[in-house]
CSV table of C-alpha atoms in Angstrom, one decimal:
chain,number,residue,atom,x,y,z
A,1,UNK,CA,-164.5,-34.6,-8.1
A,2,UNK,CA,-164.5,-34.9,-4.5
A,3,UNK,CA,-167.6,-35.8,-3.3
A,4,UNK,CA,-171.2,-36.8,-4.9
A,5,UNK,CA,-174.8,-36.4,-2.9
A,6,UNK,CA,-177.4,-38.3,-4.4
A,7,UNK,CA,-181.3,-38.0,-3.4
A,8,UNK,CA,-184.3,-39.7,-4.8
A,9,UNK,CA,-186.8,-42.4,-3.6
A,10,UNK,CA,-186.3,-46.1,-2.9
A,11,UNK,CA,-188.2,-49.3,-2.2
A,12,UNK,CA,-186.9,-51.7,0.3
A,13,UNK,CA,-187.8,-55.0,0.5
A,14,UNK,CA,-186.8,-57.0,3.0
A,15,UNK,CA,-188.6,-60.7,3.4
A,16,UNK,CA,-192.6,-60.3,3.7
A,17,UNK,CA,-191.8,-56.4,4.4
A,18,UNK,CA,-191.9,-54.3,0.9
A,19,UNK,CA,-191.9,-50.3,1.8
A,20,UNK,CA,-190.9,-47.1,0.0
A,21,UNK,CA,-189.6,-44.2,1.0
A,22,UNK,CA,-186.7,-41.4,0.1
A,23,UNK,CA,-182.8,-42.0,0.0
A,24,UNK,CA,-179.9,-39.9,0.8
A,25,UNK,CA,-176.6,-41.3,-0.1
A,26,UNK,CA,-173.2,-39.4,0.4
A,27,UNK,CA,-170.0,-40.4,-0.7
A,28,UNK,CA,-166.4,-38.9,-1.3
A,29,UNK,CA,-163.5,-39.9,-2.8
A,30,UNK,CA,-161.3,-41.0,-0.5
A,31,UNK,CA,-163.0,-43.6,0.8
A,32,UNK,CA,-166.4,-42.2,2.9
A,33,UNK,CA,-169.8,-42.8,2.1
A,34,UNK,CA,-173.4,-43.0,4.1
A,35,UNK,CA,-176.6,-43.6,3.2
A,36,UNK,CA,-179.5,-43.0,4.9
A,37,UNK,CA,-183.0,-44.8,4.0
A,38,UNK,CA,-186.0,-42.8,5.2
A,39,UNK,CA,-189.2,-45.0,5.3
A,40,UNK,CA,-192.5,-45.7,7.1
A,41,UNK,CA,-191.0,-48.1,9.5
A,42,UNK,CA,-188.6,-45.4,10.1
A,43,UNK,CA,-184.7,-44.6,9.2
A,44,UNK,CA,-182.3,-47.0,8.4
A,45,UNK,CA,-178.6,-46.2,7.7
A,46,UNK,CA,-175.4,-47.3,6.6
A,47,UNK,CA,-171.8,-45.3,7.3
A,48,UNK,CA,-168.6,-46.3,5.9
A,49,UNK,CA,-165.7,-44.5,7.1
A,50,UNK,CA,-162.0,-44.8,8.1
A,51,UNK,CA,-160.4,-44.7,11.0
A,52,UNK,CA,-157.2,-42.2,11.9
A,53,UNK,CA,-154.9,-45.3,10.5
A,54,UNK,CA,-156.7,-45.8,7.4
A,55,UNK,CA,-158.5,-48.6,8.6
A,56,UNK,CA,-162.1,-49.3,7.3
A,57,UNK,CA,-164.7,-49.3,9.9
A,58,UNK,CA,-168.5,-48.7,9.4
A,59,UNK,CA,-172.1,-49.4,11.1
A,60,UNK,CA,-175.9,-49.7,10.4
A,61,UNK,CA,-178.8,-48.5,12.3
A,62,UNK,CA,-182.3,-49.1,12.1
A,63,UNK,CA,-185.3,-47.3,13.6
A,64,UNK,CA,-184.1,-47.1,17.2
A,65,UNK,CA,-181.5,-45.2,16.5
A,66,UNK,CA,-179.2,-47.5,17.9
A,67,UNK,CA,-175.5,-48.1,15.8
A,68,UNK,CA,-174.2,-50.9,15.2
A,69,UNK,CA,-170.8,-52.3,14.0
A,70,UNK,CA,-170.5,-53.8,11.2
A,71,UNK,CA,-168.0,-56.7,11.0
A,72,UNK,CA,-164.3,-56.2,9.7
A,73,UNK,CA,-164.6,-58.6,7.2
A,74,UNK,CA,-167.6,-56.9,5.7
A,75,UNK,CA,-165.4,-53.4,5.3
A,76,UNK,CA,-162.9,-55.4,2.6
A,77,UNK,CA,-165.0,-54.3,-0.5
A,78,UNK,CA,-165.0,-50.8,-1.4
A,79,UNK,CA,-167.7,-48.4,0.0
A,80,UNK,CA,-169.0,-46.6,-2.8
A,81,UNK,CA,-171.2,-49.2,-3.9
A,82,UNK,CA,-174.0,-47.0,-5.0
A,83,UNK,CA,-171.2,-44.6,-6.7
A,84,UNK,CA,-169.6,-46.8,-9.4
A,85,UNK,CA,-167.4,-44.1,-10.8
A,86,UNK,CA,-165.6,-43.7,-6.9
A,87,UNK,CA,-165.3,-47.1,-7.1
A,88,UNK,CA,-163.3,-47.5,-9.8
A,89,UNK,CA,-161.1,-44.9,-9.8
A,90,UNK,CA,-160.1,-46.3,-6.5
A,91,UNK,CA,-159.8,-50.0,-7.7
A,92,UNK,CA,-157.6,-48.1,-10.6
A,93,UNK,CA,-154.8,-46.4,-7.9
A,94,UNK,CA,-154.4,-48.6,-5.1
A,95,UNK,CA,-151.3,-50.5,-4.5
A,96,UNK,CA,-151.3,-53.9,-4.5
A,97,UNK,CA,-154.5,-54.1,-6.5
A,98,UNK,CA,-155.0,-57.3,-9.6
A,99,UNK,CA,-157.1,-56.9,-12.3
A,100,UNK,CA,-157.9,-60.3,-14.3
A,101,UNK,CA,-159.9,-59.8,-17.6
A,102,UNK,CA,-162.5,-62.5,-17.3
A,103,UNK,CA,-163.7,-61.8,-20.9
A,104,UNK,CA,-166.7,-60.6,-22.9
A,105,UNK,CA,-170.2,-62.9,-21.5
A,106,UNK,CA,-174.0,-62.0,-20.9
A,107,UNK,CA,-175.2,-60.6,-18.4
A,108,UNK,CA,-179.0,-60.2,-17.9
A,109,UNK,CA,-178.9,-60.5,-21.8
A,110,UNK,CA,-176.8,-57.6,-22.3
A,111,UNK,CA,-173.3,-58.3,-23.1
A,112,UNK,CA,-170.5,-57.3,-21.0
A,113,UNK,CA,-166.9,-57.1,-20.5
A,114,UNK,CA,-166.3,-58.3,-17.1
A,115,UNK,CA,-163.2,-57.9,-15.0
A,116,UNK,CA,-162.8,-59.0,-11.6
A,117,UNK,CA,-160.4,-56.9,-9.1
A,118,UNK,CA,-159.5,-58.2,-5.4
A,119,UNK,CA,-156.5,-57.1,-3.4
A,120,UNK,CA,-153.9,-60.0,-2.2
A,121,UNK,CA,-152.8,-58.7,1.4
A,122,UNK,CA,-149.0,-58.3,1.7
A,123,UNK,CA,-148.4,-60.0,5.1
A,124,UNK,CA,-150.2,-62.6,5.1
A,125,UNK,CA,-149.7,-66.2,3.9
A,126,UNK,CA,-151.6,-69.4,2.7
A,127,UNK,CA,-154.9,-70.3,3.6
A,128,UNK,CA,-155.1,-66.6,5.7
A,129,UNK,CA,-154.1,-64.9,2.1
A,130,UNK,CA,-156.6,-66.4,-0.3
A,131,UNK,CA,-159.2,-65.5,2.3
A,132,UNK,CA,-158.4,-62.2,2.1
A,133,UNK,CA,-157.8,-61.9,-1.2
A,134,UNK,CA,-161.3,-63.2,-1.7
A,135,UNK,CA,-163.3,-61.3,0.9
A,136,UNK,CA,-161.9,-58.1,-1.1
A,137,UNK,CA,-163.4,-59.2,-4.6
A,138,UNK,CA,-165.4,-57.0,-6.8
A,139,UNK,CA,-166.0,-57.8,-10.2
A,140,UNK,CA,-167.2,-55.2,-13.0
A,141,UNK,CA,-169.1,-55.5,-15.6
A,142,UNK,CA,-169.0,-52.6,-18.4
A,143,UNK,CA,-170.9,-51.7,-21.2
A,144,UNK,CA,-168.8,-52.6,-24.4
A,145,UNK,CA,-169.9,-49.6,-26.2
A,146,UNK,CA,-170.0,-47.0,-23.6
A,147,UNK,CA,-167.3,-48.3,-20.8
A,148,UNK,CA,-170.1,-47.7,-18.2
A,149,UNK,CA,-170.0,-50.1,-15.4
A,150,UNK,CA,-173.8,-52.0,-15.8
A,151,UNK,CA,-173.3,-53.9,-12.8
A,152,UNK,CA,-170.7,-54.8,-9.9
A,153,UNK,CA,-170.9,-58.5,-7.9
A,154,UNK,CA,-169.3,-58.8,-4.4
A,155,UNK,CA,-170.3,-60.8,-1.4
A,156,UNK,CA,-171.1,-60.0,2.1
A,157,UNK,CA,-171.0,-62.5,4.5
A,158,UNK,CA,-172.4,-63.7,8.2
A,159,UNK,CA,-170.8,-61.7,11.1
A,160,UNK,CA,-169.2,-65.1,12.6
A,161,UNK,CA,-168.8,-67.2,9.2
A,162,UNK,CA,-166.3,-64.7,6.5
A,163,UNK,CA,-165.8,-68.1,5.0
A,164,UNK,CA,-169.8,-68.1,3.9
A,165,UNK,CA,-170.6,-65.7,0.7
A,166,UNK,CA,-173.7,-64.0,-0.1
A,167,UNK,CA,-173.9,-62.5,-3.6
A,168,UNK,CA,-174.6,-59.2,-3.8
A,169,UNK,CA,-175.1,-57.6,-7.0
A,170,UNK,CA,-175.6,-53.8,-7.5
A,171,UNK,CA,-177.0,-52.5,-11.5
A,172,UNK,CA,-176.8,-49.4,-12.7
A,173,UNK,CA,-178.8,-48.0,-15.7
A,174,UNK,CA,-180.3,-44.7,-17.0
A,175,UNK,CA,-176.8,-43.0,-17.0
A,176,UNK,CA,-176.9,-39.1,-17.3
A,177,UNK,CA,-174.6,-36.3,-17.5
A,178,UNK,CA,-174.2,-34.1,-14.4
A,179,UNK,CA,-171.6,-31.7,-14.6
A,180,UNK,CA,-169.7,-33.4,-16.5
A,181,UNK,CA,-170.0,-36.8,-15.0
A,182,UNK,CA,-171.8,-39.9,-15.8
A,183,UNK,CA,-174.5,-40.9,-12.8
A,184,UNK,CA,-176.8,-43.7,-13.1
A,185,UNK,CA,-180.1,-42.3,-11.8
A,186,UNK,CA,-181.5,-46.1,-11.3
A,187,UNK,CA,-179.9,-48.4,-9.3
A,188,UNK,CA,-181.0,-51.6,-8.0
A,189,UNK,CA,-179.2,-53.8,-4.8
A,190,UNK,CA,-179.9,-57.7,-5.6
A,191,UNK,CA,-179.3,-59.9,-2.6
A,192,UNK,CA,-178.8,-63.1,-2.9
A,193,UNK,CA,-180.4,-62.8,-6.1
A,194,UNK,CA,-183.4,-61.1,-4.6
A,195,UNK,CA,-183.7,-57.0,-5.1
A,196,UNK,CA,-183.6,-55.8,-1.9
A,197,UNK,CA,-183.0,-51.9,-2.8
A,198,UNK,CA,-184.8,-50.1,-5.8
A,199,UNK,CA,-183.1,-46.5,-5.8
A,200,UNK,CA,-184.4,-43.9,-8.5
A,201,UNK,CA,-182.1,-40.8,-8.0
A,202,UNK,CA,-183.9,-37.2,-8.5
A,203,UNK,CA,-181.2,-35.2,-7.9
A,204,UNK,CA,-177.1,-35.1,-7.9
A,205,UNK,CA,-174.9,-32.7,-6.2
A,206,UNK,CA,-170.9,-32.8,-7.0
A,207,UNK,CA,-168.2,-30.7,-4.7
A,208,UNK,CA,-170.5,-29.9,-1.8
A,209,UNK,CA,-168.1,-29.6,0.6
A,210,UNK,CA,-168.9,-32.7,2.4
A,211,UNK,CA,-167.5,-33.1,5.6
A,212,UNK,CA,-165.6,-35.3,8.1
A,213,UNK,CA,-168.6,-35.2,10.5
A,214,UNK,CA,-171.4,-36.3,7.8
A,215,UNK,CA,-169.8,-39.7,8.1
A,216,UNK,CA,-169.0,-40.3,11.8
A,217,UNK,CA,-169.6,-43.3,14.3
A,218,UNK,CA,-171.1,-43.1,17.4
């Protein structure tokens, strides 16, 4: 698989602001995605992307169009966060990547196995290195029975302060078979333990054909 299109609706609430709307999210396998929030207040989007060394850049926009970039040490986590099964394979064949087992524990009273994957940086050293390591943490919780990633905790952090973390958690449920891949059709963005994102998917699209230019920068 080389590239997923998902489309549904989606509630965002952000503070006293609670709206819904339609979703577009777009992501590919080696390391794109985009997702674009359409809503009464008007569109609000996210690209990730690399650059022509590899390097992760992305922006957001909100109604006026405008981009704006998002800060390096917010582009250490992997960008298919709506797309679990990008995700991992990902976490699975990069170099350099660690993989603890934390062990089997609850999770919103389901149990879980939970394994937590970050990505010590090769030239760098002391106080420099466990910073990085950390900012790239992801941990994974699966389903015990099915394998199924049920949820997947990283943090974001201030644009000045990469030293201050903000949990994010992202769950997946209702899991169905499209073309013979497993999509959750529900997924839910909890920041700071708040839901800001409600996304119920309608409709997935595999091998479209996505291109370079769905996921450029201004």
């Amino acid at each position: 698989m080389q590239d997923v299109t998902l489309s549904g609706t989606a509630r965002r609430i952000a503070g006293s602001d609670d709206e819904s709307g339609t979703v577009v999210l777009k992501s590919t396998s080696d390391g794109h995605s985009r997702m674009d929030l359409n809503l009464p207040s008007g569109t609000r989007s996210e690209i990730r992307s690399l650059d022509s060394t590899g390097s992760p850049v992305g922006a957001w926009s909100g109604p006026d169009g405008a981009q704006h970039a998002i800060s390096n040490h917010n582009l250490l986590t992997d960008t298919s966060w709506f797309f679990s099964a990008f995700a991992l394979a990902r976490m699975a064949s990069s170099q350099g990547v660690v993989a603890a087992y934390i062990g089997q524990e609850a999770l919103n009273g389901q149990s879980v196995f939970h394994i937590s994957v970050s990505q010590p940086p090769s030239n760098a050293s002391g106080q420099t290195a466990t910073l990085l390591q950390h900012l790239t943490q992801m941990d994974i919780f699966l389903d015990p029975a099915t394998h199924l990633p049920v949820a997947l905790s990283f943090s974001i952090h201030p644009d000045n302060d990469a030293g201050l973390d903000i949990p994010v958690q992202i769950q997946f449920s209702d899991y169905r078979n499209t073309g013979g891949v497993q999509i959750p059709f529900h997924v839910q963005k909890f920041i700071n333990n708040s839901l800001a994102l409600d996304l119920q998917i309608q409709s997935a699209v595999l091998n479209s054909g996505l291109s370079a230019s769905a996921f450029s920068l201004q």
